Amino acid sequence: MSGTHSDAAISRQVRKLEALLEERGIVAGAALDEALDAFLAGSSPLNGARIVARAWTDPAFKERLLADGTSAVAELGYAAGGVQPQRLRVVENTARTHNVVVCTLCSCYPVRLLGPSPSWYKSEAYRSRVVREPRAVLAEFGCVLPADTEITVWDSSAETRYMVLPRRPAGTEGLTEQALTELITRNALIGTATL
């Protein structure tokens, strides 16, 4: 992992946290490992895709998702954040606007909904450049948008995570929710791709 924290530094921090939790009798190391393993086992971009497909097929759910992402995804059995609960904000792409997500400080990301973050998301280059020149960075991903499309960059944090609600592709009106789920990519949920 590149950026402000190396893998070794993060591993040291995790070990210190585990030691502190054990020392204070809050949780045993084995219990913490089990909780983390269980959380990661249920983390996948398929979760985010299911949420988007539901929003595309259920206007009332879509309205709730955009108003309060945390509560809406909980309806489908998903927690929005990581080990600690975070607020989820879902931002919608339209014909005139495109959203892209970054964490400029580290790599905050809704792991449960998108799976482990890709290495490029954690890179210092992505974290710094997408804020300054989002159109150029998106083009490098193959996401070339019309010149009049407004691009909004959302900065995730430890308290608030973001997910993009991509535009539903034309010609998919007759598809089932399951078939729609198969169209949705992790990069579209981050905003570095369109469908």
N, CA and C of each residue as an Amber inpcrd file, in Angstrom:
protein
   585
   0.8610000  -1.1740000   0.0000000   0.0000000   0.0000000   0.0000000
   0.8940000   1.2190000   0.0000000   0.5390000   2.1530000  -0.8490000
   1.3000000   3.3940000  -0.8670000   0.5150000   4.4570000  -0.1310000
   1.1060000   5.6030000   0.0140000   0.4090000   6.6840000   0.7050000
   1.1110000   7.0080000   2.0010000   0.3580000   7.5350000   2.9470000
   0.9570000   8.0050000   4.1840000   1.2850000   6.8760000   5.1470000
   0.6850000   5.6980000   4.9650000   0.9170000   4.5780000   5.8700000
   1.3940000   3.3800000   5.0710000   2.4710000   2.7410000   5.5050000
   2.9250000   1.5090000   4.8760000   2.1930000   0.3360000   5.5130000
   2.2540000  -0.8220000   4.8360000   1.6410000  -2.0270000   5.4030000
   2.2480000  -2.3410000   6.7640000   3.5680000  -2.1860000   6.8680000
   4.2440000  -2.4830000   8.1330000   3.7720000  -1.5500000   9.2390000
   3.6180000  -0.2680000   8.9200000   3.1590000   0.6960000   9.9240000
   1.7410000   0.3730000  10.3730000   0.8850000   0.0070000   9.4380000
  -0.4940000  -0.3390000   9.7820000  -0.5110000  -1.6080000  10.6280000
   0.3100000  -2.5890000  10.2550000   0.3720000  -3.8250000  11.0450000
   0.8060000  -3.5330000  12.4740000   1.7780000  -2.6330000  12.6400000
   2.2180000  -2.2640000  13.9930000   1.0790000  -1.6010000  14.7560000
   0.3350000  -0.7300000  14.0890000  -0.7740000  -0.0480000  14.7530000
  -1.8610000  -1.0420000  15.1550000  -2.1460000  -1.9980000  14.2790000
  -3.1610000  -3.0110000  14.5840000  -2.7170000  -3.8460000  15.7830000
  -1.4460000  -4.2480000  15.8120000  -0.9370000  -5.0330000  16.9480000
  -1.0290000  -4.2380000  18.2450000  -0.7100000  -2.9410000  18.1950000
  -0.8060000  -2.0910000  19.3910000  -2.2550000  -2.0010000  19.8590000
  -3.1720000  -1.8300000  18.9130000  -4.5860000  -1.7420000  19.2670000
  -5.0600000  -3.0520000  19.8860000  -4.7050000  -4.1710000  19.2800000
  -5.0810000  -5.4710000  19.8320000  -4.5420000  -5.6370000  21.2500000
  -3.2670000  -5.2760000  21.4480000  -2.6520000  -5.3960000  22.7800000
  -3.3820000  -4.5320000  23.7970000  -3.7290000  -3.3220000  23.4150000
  -4.4420000  -2.4170000  24.3120000  -5.8220000  -2.9740000  24.6590000
  -6.5470000  -3.4820000  23.6680000  -7.8740000  -4.0470000  23.9170000
  -7.7950000  -5.2630000  24.8440000  -6.7860000  -6.1040000  24.6130000
  -6.6040000  -7.2760000  25.4750000  -6.2120000  -6.8560000  26.8880000
  -5.2860000  -5.9080000  26.9830000  -4.7990000  -5.4300000  28.2840000
  -5.9360000  -4.8800000  29.1320000  -6.8490000  -4.1830000  28.5120000
  -7.9710000  -3.5860000  29.2400000  -9.1340000  -4.5440000  29.4150000
  -8.9920000  -5.7500000  28.9030000 -10.0380000  -6.7610000  29.0590000
 -11.2580000  -6.5000000  28.2020000 -11.1120000  -5.6900000  27.1750000
 -12.2530000  -5.3780000  26.3180000 -12.5490000  -6.5330000  25.3730000
 -11.4940000  -7.0970000  24.7890000 -11.6750000  -8.2190000  23.8740000
 -10.3640000  -9.0030000  23.7990000 -10.4990000 -10.3020000  23.6520000
  -9.3090000 -11.1450000  23.4800000  -8.8900000 -11.0910000  22.0140000
  -7.6070000 -11.2620000  21.7700000  -7.0790000 -11.2060000  20.4020000
  -7.7830000 -12.1620000  19.4650000  -8.0520000 -13.3660000  19.9310000
  -8.7290000 -14.3580000  19.0960000 -10.1420000 -13.9050000  18.7450000
 -10.8410000 -13.3100000  19.6930000 -12.2040000 -12.8280000  19.4380000
 -12.1900000 -11.6880000  18.4230000 -11.1980000 -10.8130000  18.5390000
 -11.0770000  -9.7190000  17.5900000 -10.7940000 -10.2590000  16.1970000
  -9.8900000 -11.2250000  16.0970000  -9.5940000 -11.8480000  14.8000000
 -10.8390000 -12.4710000  14.1960000 -11.6190000 -13.1750000  15.0230000
 -12.8490000 -13.8000000  14.5370000 -13.8400000 -12.7570000  14.0350000
 -13.9750000 -11.6530000  14.7660000 -14.9000000 -10.5940000  14.3520000
 -14.4560000  -9.9700000  13.0330000 -13.1640000  -9.7100000  12.9040000
 -12.6570000  -9.1300000  11.6600000 -12.8200000 -10.0950000  10.4940000
 -12.5130000 -11.3630000  10.7070000 -12.6600000 -12.3680000   9.6540000
 -14.1160000 -12.4780000   9.2070000 -15.0460000 -12.4740000  10.1560000
 -16.4700000 -12.5640000   9.8180000 -16.9160000 -11.3390000   9.0280000
 -16.4320000 -10.1720000   9.4480000 -16.7910000  -8.9420000   8.7400000
 -16.2760000  -8.9770000   7.3060000 -15.0150000  -9.3370000   7.1340000
 -14.4240000  -9.3410000   5.7920000 -15.0250000 -10.4190000   4.9050000
 -15.4440000 -11.5430000   5.4950000 -16.0500000 -12.6150000   4.7120000
 -17.3480000 -12.1500000   4.0480000 -18.0410000 -11.2240000   4.6640000
 -19.2900000 -10.7170000   4.1040000 -19.1300000  -9.4340000   3.3200000
 -17.8930000  -9.0420000   3.0310000 -17.6150000  -7.7840000   2.3380000
 -17.3540000  -8.0560000   0.8660000 -18.1340000  -7.4070000   0.0090000
 -18.0080000  -7.6690000  -1.4220000 -18.6480000  -6.5440000  -2.2300000
 -18.1040000  -6.2510000  -3.4120000 -18.7650000  -5.2840000  -4.2990000
 -20.1630000  -5.7490000  -4.7110000 -20.4170000  -7.0440000  -4.5960000
 -21.7420000  -7.5670000  -4.9000000 -22.7920000  -6.9730000  -3.9600000
 -22.4120000  -6.6760000  -2.7260000 -23.3420000  -6.0530000  -1.7820000
 -23.7760000  -4.6820000  -2.2920000 -22.8200000  -3.8650000  -2.7020000
 -23.1420000  -2.5510000  -3.2560000 -23.9680000  -2.6690000  -4.5270000
 -23.6370000  -3.6520000  -5.3610000 -24.3820000  -3.8590000  -6.6020000
 -25.8370000  -4.2170000  -6.3100000 -26.0540000  -5.0410000  -5.3000000
 -27.4360000  -5.3970000  -4.9260000 -28.2170000  -4.1690000  -4.4660000
 -27.5440000  -3.3040000  -3.7330000 -28.1950000  -2.0790000  -3.2590000
 -28.5900000  -1.1940000  -4.4340000 -27.6800000  -1.0320000  -5.3840000
 -27.9590000  -0.2030000  -6.5610000 -29.0920000  -0.8040000  -7.3940000
 -29.0440000  -2.1080000  -7.6250000 -30.0980000  -2.7590000  -8.4100000
 -31.4600000  -2.5760000  -7.7420000 -31.4890000  -2.6630000  -6.4150000
 -32.7540000  -2.4280000  -5.7060000 -33.2260000  -0.9880000  -5.9210000
 -32.2970000  -0.0450000  -5.8420000 -32.6570000   1.3660000  -6.0350000
 -33.1780000   1.6080000  -7.4480000 -32.6060000   0.9360000  -8.4160000
 -33.0630000   1.1010000  -9.7990000 -34.4580000   0.5300000 -10.0200000
 -34.8440000  -0.4670000  -9.2330000 -36.1300000  -1.1360000  -9.4490000
 -37.2030000  -0.7480000  -8.4340000 -36.8140000  -0.0430000  -7.3900000
 -37.7480000   0.3150000  -6.3240000 -37.5870000   1.8030000  -6.0000000
 -38.4190000   2.6690000  -6.6110000 -38.2700000   4.1180000  -6.4110000
 -38.3530000   4.5580000  -4.9420000 -39.1700000   3.8930000  -4.1430000
 -39.2710000   4.2710000  -2.7240000 -37.9650000   3.9510000  -1.9960000
 -37.3640000   2.8000000  -2.3110000 -36.0790000   2.4560000  -1.7010000
 -35.0090000   3.4570000  -2.1440000 -35.0080000   3.8010000  -3.4280000
 -34.0370000   4.7760000  -3.9340000 -34.1470000   6.0960000  -3.1850000
 -35.3490000   6.5440000  -2.9580000 -35.5570000   7.7920000  -2.2180000
 -34.9920000   7.6900000  -0.8020000 -35.2510000   6.5640000  -0.1370000
 -34.7090000   6.3650000   1.2160000 -33.1840000   6.2670000   1.1900000
 -32.6380000   5.6140000   0.1750000 -31.1930000   5.4380000   0.0510000
 -30.4890000   6.7790000  -0.0990000 -31.0420000   7.6530000  -0.9150000
 -30.4320000   8.9600000  -1.1240000 -30.6230000   9.8770000   0.0850000
 -31.7140000   9.6900000   0.8170000 -31.9760000  10.5240000   2.0030000
 -31.1580000  10.0750000   3.2090000 -31.0200000   8.7650000   3.3990000
 -30.3080000   8.2200000   4.5580000 -29.7480000   6.8510000   4.1820000
 -28.5770000   6.8530000   3.5820000 -27.9670000   5.6190000   3.1040000
 -27.7610000   4.5940000   4.2010000 -27.3860000   5.0520000   5.3800000
 -27.1180000   4.1390000   6.4980000 -28.3520000   3.2970000   6.8260000
 -29.4830000   3.9550000   6.9690000 -30.7210000   3.2320000   7.3000000
 -31.2000000   2.3680000   6.1430000 -31.0820000   2.8840000   4.9290000
 -31.5690000   2.1410000   3.7590000 -30.7950000   0.8410000   3.5590000
 -29.4630000   0.8800000   3.6710000 -28.7140000  -0.3600000   3.4690000
 -28.9500000  -1.3310000   4.6180000 -29.2490000  -0.8040000   5.7930000
 -29.5730000  -1.6720000   6.9290000 -30.8560000  -2.4650000   6.6510000
 -31.7790000  -1.8830000   5.8920000 -33.0050000  -2.5990000   5.5110000
 -32.6820000  -3.8930000   4.7700000 -31.5690000  -3.8840000   4.0340000
 -31.1700000  -5.0580000   3.2570000 -30.1560000  -5.9220000   4.0050000
 -29.9100000  -5.5770000   5.2750000 -29.0370000  -6.3900000   6.1060000
 -27.5690000  -6.0280000   6.0500000 -27.2540000  -4.8370000   5.5420000
 -25.8510000  -4.4360000   5.4420000 -25.5380000  -3.2980000   6.3950000
 -24.3850000  -3.3930000   7.0260000 -23.8510000  -2.2600000   7.7770000
 -23.0170000  -1.4650000   6.7920000 -23.0310000  -0.1630000   6.9140000
 -22.3770000   0.6850000   5.9280000 -20.8740000   0.7660000   6.0830000
 -20.3540000   0.5590000   7.2620000 -18.9500000   0.8700000   7.4700000
 -18.0800000  -0.3160000   7.7490000 -17.0810000  -0.0830000   8.5520000
 -16.1020000  -1.0980000   8.8880000 -16.3730000  -1.6530000  10.2630000
 -15.3110000  -1.7880000  11.0430000 -15.4390000  -2.3440000  12.3850000
 -16.2990000  -1.4280000  13.2560000 -16.1580000  -0.1180000  13.0770000
 -17.0130000   0.8410000  13.7720000 -18.0980000   1.3090000  12.8120000
 -19.2900000   1.5840000  13.2930000 -20.3400000   2.0840000  12.3940000
 -19.9770000   3.4800000  11.8670000 -20.2500000   3.6870000  10.6060000
 -20.0850000   5.0010000  10.0000000 -21.3760000   5.3790000   9.2800000
 -21.4960000   6.6530000   9.0090000 -22.6230000   7.1560000   8.2280000
 -22.3250000   6.8670000   6.7600000 -23.3300000   6.3990000   6.0280000
 -23.1910000   6.1820000   4.5960000 -23.9920000   7.2320000   3.8560000
 -23.3420000   7.8860000   2.9410000 -24.0250000   8.8400000   2.0640000
 -23.9220000   8.3070000   0.6450000 -25.0560000   8.1670000  -0.0060000
 -25.0990000   7.6910000  -1.3880000 -25.3990000   8.8850000  -2.2760000
 -24.5530000   9.0670000  -3.3050000 -24.6770000  10.2060000  -4.2140000
 -24.9940000   9.6760000  -5.6090000 -25.9310000  10.3230000  -6.2740000
 -26.4750000   9.8020000  -7.5300000 -25.8770000  10.4850000  -8.7520000
 -25.4350000   9.6740000  -9.6940000 -25.0270000  10.2000000 -10.9880000
 -26.2770000  10.4560000 -11.8270000 -26.2530000  11.5480000 -12.5660000
 -27.3560000  11.9050000 -13.4520000 -26.7820000  12.2250000 -14.8340000
 -27.6490000  12.6400000 -15.7430000 -27.1880000  13.0150000 -17.0770000
 -26.2670000  14.2320000 -17.0200000 -26.4020000  15.0620000 -15.9950000
 -25.6210000  16.3000000 -15.9030000 -24.5280000  16.2770000 -14.8500000
 -24.5820000  15.3120000 -13.9200000 -23.5870000  15.2690000 -12.8400000
 -22.9720000  13.8830000 -12.7180000 -21.7050000  13.8730000 -12.3500000
 -20.9990000  12.6200000 -12.1040000 -20.2680000  12.7670000 -10.7800000
 -20.3630000  11.7480000  -9.9610000 -19.7360000  11.7580000  -8.6390000
 -18.5920000  10.7590000  -8.5980000 -17.5640000  11.1170000  -7.8510000
 -16.4340000  10.2210000  -7.6460000 -16.0120000  10.3300000  -6.1850000
 -15.5660000   9.2130000  -5.6220000 -15.2470000   9.1340000  -4.2040000
 -13.7450000   8.9650000  -4.0060000 -13.2390000   9.5950000  -2.9540000
 -11.8370000   9.5040000  -2.5640000 -11.7630000   9.6460000  -1.0530000
 -10.6610000   9.2480000  -0.4870000 -10.3360000   9.6050000   0.8890000
  -8.9680000  10.2520000   0.8250000  -8.9140000  11.5450000   0.9930000
  -7.6510000  12.2700000   0.8210000  -6.6750000  12.0310000   1.9620000
  -7.1500000  11.5700000   3.1130000  -6.2580000  11.3540000   4.2480000
  -5.6390000   9.9670000   4.2650000  -6.4140000   8.9640000   3.9290000
  -5.8800000   7.5960000   3.9650000  -6.6080000   6.7610000   2.9280000
  -7.5550000   5.9460000   3.3530000  -8.3160000   5.1410000   2.3960000
  -9.6670000   4.7320000   2.9680000 -10.3360000   5.6320000   3.6710000
 -11.6660000   5.3400000   4.2160000 -12.5830000   4.9520000   3.0620000
 -13.3990000   3.9340000   3.3050000 -14.0780000   3.2710000   2.1990000
 -15.1190000   2.3270000   2.7970000 -16.3020000   2.1950000   2.2020000
 -17.3170000   1.2910000   2.7610000 -17.0250000  -0.1730000   2.4110000
 -16.1030000  -0.7790000   3.1260000 -15.6080000  -2.1250000   2.8320000
 -16.7420000  -3.1410000   2.7330000 -17.6710000  -3.0880000   3.6580000
 -18.7800000  -4.0580000   3.6710000 -19.5580000  -4.0320000   2.3620000
 -19.6760000  -2.8510000   1.7490000 -20.4720000  -2.6990000   0.5340000
 -19.6670000  -2.8220000  -0.7490000 -18.3600000  -2.5780000  -0.6850000
 -17.5460000  -2.5760000  -1.9000000 -16.3950000  -3.5740000  -1.8720000
 -16.2650000  -4.3300000  -0.7950000 -15.1400000  -5.2430000  -0.6760000
 -13.8730000  -4.4800000  -0.3200000 -12.7610000  -5.1830000  -0.1500000
 -11.5090000  -4.4930000   0.1670000 -11.1840000  -3.4500000  -0.9070000
 -10.6430000  -2.3270000  -0.4730000 -10.3760000  -1.2390000  -1.4250000
  -9.2480000  -1.6130000  -2.3760000  -9.3770000  -1.2000000  -3.6400000
  -8.3220000  -1.4860000  -4.6100000  -7.0570000  -0.6900000  -4.2810000
  -5.9210000  -1.1850000  -4.7150000  -4.6520000  -0.5270000  -4.3910000
  -4.6010000   0.8960000  -4.9300000  -5.1710000   1.1470000  -6.0960000
  -5.1240000   2.5020000  -6.6570000  -5.8960000   3.4920000  -5.7900000
  -6.9590000   3.0220000  -5.1170000  -7.7520000   3.9060000  -4.2580000
  -6.9170000   4.4020000  -3.0840000  -5.9960000   3.5760000  -2.6240000
  -5.1480000   3.9220000  -1.4900000  -3.9070000   4.6990000  -1.9010000
  -3.6350000   4.7820000  -3.1970000  -2.3960000   5.4110000  -3.6590000
  -2.4260000   6.9250000  -3.4490000  -1.2780000   7.4620000  -3.1340000
  -1.1600000   8.9090000  -2.9560000  -1.4940000   9.6460000  -4.2470000
  -1.1260000   9.0650000  -5.3740000  -1.4000000   9.7050000  -6.6670000
  -2.9040000   9.8960000  -6.8740000  -3.6870000   8.8560000  -6.6620000
  -5.1380000   8.9760000  -6.8210000  -5.7070000   9.9610000  -5.8050000
  -5.3100000   9.8150000  -4.5410000  -5.8760000  10.6310000  -3.4650000
  -5.6200000  12.1230000  -3.6800000  -4.4950000  12.4710000  -4.2410000
  -4.2010000  13.8900000  -4.4320000  -4.6940000  14.4020000  -5.7860000
  -4.5630000  13.5970000  -6.8090000  -4.9000000  14.0820000  -8.1540000
  -6.3970000  14.1580000  -8.4320000  -7.1880000  13.2150000  -7.9210000
  -8.6080000  13.2120000  -8.2680000  -9.3060000  14.4650000  -7.7500000
  -8.7720000  15.0590000  -6.7100000  -9.3480000  16.2880000  -6.1660000
  -9.0050000  17.4840000  -7.0620000  -7.7760000  17.5270000  -7.5400000
  -7.3020000  18.6500000  -8.3540000  -7.7460000  18.5710000  -9.8110000
  -7.6930000  17.3640000 -10.3680000  -7.9930000  17.1940000 -11.7840000
  -8.8430000  15.9400000 -12.0180000 -10.0730000  15.9700000 -11.5130000
 -10.9020000  14.7650000 -11.5850000 -11.1720000  14.2960000 -13.0160000
 -11.3820000  15.2130000 -13.9230000 -11.6870000  14.8160000 -15.3030000
 -10.5220000  14.0450000 -15.9210000  -9.2990000  14.4920000 -15.6710000
  -8.1130000  13.8190000 -16.2160000  -7.9420000  12.4330000 -15.5830000
  -8.1440000  12.3400000 -14.2670000  -8.0050000  11.0460000 -13.5830000
  -9.0780000  10.0790000 -14.0830000 -10.3060000  10.5460000 -14.2040000
 -11.3710000   9.6750000 -14.7000000 -11.0600000   9.1910000 -16.1110000
 -10.5170000  10.0580000 -16.9500000 -10.1540000   9.6650000 -18.3150000
  -9.1050000   8.5520000 -18.3010000  -8.1890000   8.5960000 -17.3440000
  -7.1790000   7.5440000 -17.2310000  -7.8060000   6.2010000 -16.8980000
  -8.9730000   6.2180000 -16.2650000  -9.7200000   4.9920000 -15.9770000
 -10.5960000   4.5850000 -17.1650000 -10.5980000   5.4010000 -18.2170000
 -11.4530000   5.1340000 -19.3640000 -12.8360000   5.7260000 -19.2290000
 -13.0220000   6.5700000 -18.2460000 -14.3130000   7.2130000 -17.9760000
 -14.2590000   8.6370000 -18.5340000 -14.5810000   8.7670000 -19.8100000
 -14.5420000  10.0610000 -20.4830000 -15.9670000  10.6200000 -20.4880000
 -16.1170000  11.7760000 -19.8620000 -17.4360000  12.3830000 -19.6950000
 -17.5820000  13.5840000 -20.6180000 -18.8170000  13.8890000 -21.0300000
 -19.0210000  15.1030000 -21.8260000 -18.5020000  16.3400000 -21.0920000
 -18.0490000  17.3260000 -21.8470000 -17.4400000  18.5270000 -21.2650000
 -18.3910000  19.2690000 -20.3430000 -19.7020000  19.1710000 -20.5900000
 -20.6560000  19.9140000 -19.7590000 -21.1160000  19.1290000 -18.5270000
 -20.5740000  17.9350000 -18.2990000 -20.9180000  17.1520000 -17.1070000
 -20.1800000  17.7310000 -15.9060000 -20.9210000  18.0500000 -14.8700000
 -20.3290000  18.5460000 -13.6270000 -19.8150000  17.3540000 -12.8260000
 -18.5790000  17.4400000 -12.3720000 -17.9800000  16.3650000 -11.5780000
 -17.8450000  16.8400000 -10.1360000 -18.3720000  16.0370000  -9.2150000
 -18.2500000  16.3340000  -7.7910000 -17.4120000  15.2420000  -7.1440000
 -16.3950000  15.6560000  -6.3970000 -15.5240000  14.7280000  -5.6820000
 -15.9390000  14.7260000  -4.2140000 -16.2270000  13.5320000  -3.6850000
 -16.6510000  13.3730000  -2.2940000 -15.5070000  12.7690000  -1.5060000
 -15.1550000  13.3960000  -0.3860000 -14.0210000  12.9740000   0.4380000
 -14.5140000  12.1680000   1.6400000 -14.2940000  10.8570000   1.5910000
 -14.6870000   9.9860000   2.6970000 -13.8610000  10.2880000   3.9340000
 -14.4070000   9.9060000   5.0680000 -13.6950000  10.1100000   6.3310000
 -14.0170000   8.9470000   7.2590000 -13.4250000   8.9670000   8.4320000
 -13.6980000   7.9300000   9.4200000 -15.1670000   7.9430000   9.8340000
 -15.8150000   9.1050000   9.7500000 -17.2130000   9.2180000  10.1750000
 -18.2060000   8.9920000   9.0390000 -17.8620000   9.3850000   7.8220000
 -18.7940000   9.3100000   6.6980000 -18.1320000   8.6300000   5.5130000
 -18.8020000   7.6160000   5.0010000 -18.3470000   6.9090000   3.8010000
 -19.3250000   7.2240000   2.6810000 -18.8330000   7.1530000   1.4560000
 -19.6530000   7.4680000   0.2840000 -19.7090000   6.2820000  -0.6630000
 -20.8270000   6.1980000  -1.3540000 -20.9910000   5.2410000  -2.4470000
 -21.7610000   5.9550000  -3.5490000 -21.3770000   5.6950000  -4.7870000
 -22.0420000   6.3040000  -5.9320000 -23.1950000   5.4130000  -6.3770000
 -24.3280000   6.0340000  -6.6780000 -25.4500000   5.3580000  -7.3210000
 -25.3080000   5.6600000  -8.8150000 -24.7620000   4.7120000  -9.5990000
 -24.5510000   4.9800000 -11.0190000 -25.8760000   5.1440000 -11.7620000
 -25.7850000   5.7580000 -12.9300000 -26.9670000   5.8610000 -13.7950000
 -27.3000000   4.4770000 -14.3420000 -28.5710000   4.1890000 -14.3720000
 -29.0130000   2.9050000 -14.9260000 -28.7860000   2.9270000 -16.4340000
 -28.1390000   1.8910000 -16.9800000 -27.8950000   1.8730000 -18.4270000
 -29.1970000   1.8260000 -19.2220000 -29.2070000   2.5010000 -20.3460000
 -30.3720000   2.4780000 -21.2380000 -30.5970000   1.0520000 -21.7210000
 -31.8550000   0.7170000 -21.9400000 -32.2000000  -0.5950000 -22.4670000
 -32.2420000  -1.7050000 -21.4340000 -32.2000000  -1.3500000 -20.1520000
 -32.2030000  -2.3840000 -19.1050000 -33.5430000  -2.4480000 -18.3680000
 -34.5440000  -1.7810000 -18.9100000 -35.8340000  -1.6890000 -18.2210000
 -36.4580000  -3.0520000 -17.9580000 -36.2490000  -4.0360000 -18.8370000
 -36.8710000  -5.3480000 -18.6750000 -36.0580000  -6.3310000 -17.8590000
 -34.8900000  -5.9220000 -17.3960000 -34.0310000  -6.8360000 -16.6550000
 -34.4940000  -7.0030000 -15.2050000 -34.2600000  -8.1820000 -14.6760000
 -34.5740000  -8.4430000 -13.2730000 -33.5340000  -7.7630000 -12.3870000
 -33.8590000  -7.6760000 -11.1170000 -32.9170000  -7.1060000 -10.1540000
 -31.5980000  -7.8880000 -10.1550000 -31.6800000  -9.2090000 -10.2400000
 -30.4710000 -10.0420000 -10.2730000 -29.6410000  -9.7420000 -11.5220000
 -30.2870000  -9.6240000 -12.6730000 -29.5650000  -9.3300000 -13.9140000
 -28.9240000  -7.9440000 -13.8510000 -29.6150000  -6.9960000 -13.2590000
 -29.0540000  -5.6500000 -13.0980000 -27.8210000  -5.6850000 -12.1980000
 -27.8870000  -6.4880000 -11.1410000 -26.7610000  -6.6090000 -10.2100000
 -25.4870000  -6.9920000 -10.9470000 -25.6050000  -7.8530000 -11.9260000
 -24.4480000  -8.3400000 -12.6710000 -23.8080000  -7.2760000 -13.5550000
 -24.4950000  -6.1780000 -13.8140000 -23.9530000  -5.0920000 -14.6430000
 -23.0770000  -4.1210000 -13.8590000 -23.2190000  -4.1260000 -12.5450000
 -22.6410000  -3.0740000 -11.7020000 -21.2360000  -3.4620000 -11.2430000
 -20.2920000  -2.5600000 -11.4580000 -18.9000000  -2.8120000 -11.0810000
 -18.5200000  -1.9980000  -9.8460000 -17.4770000  -2.4590000  -9.1720000
 -16.9560000  -1.7170000  -8.0200000 -16.5360000  -0.3100000  -8.4450000
 -15.8790000  -0.1790000  -9.5940000 -15.4230000   1.1410000 -10.0270000
 -16.5950000   2.0870000 -10.2710000 -17.7270000   1.5670000 -10.7370000
 -18.9160000   2.4110000 -10.9120000 -19.4460000   2.8710000  -9.5620000
 -19.3020000   2.0330000  -8.5350000 -19.7620000   2.3970000  -7.1830000
 -18.8400000   3.4310000  -6.5350000 -17.6040000   3.5170000  -7.0130000
 -16.6640000   4.5340000  -6.5480000 -16.7660000   5.7880000  -7.4190000
 -17.1600000   5.5920000  -8.6760000 -17.3140000   6.7180000  -9.5990000
 -16.2140000   6.8260000 -10.6230000 -15.3150000   5.8420000 -10.6870000
 -14.2470000   5.8950000 -11.6810000 -14.6350000   5.1770000 -12.9600000
 -15.9060000   4.7730000 -13.0630000 -16.4270000   4.1440000 -14.2670000
 -17.9010000   4.4800000 -14.4040000 -18.3860000   4.3760000 -15.6210000
 -19.8220000   4.4690000 -15.8750000 -20.2710000   3.1140000 -16.4040000
 -21.5710000   2.9310000 -16.4690000 -22.1060000   1.6490000 -16.9730000
 -22.7300000   1.8330000 -18.3340000
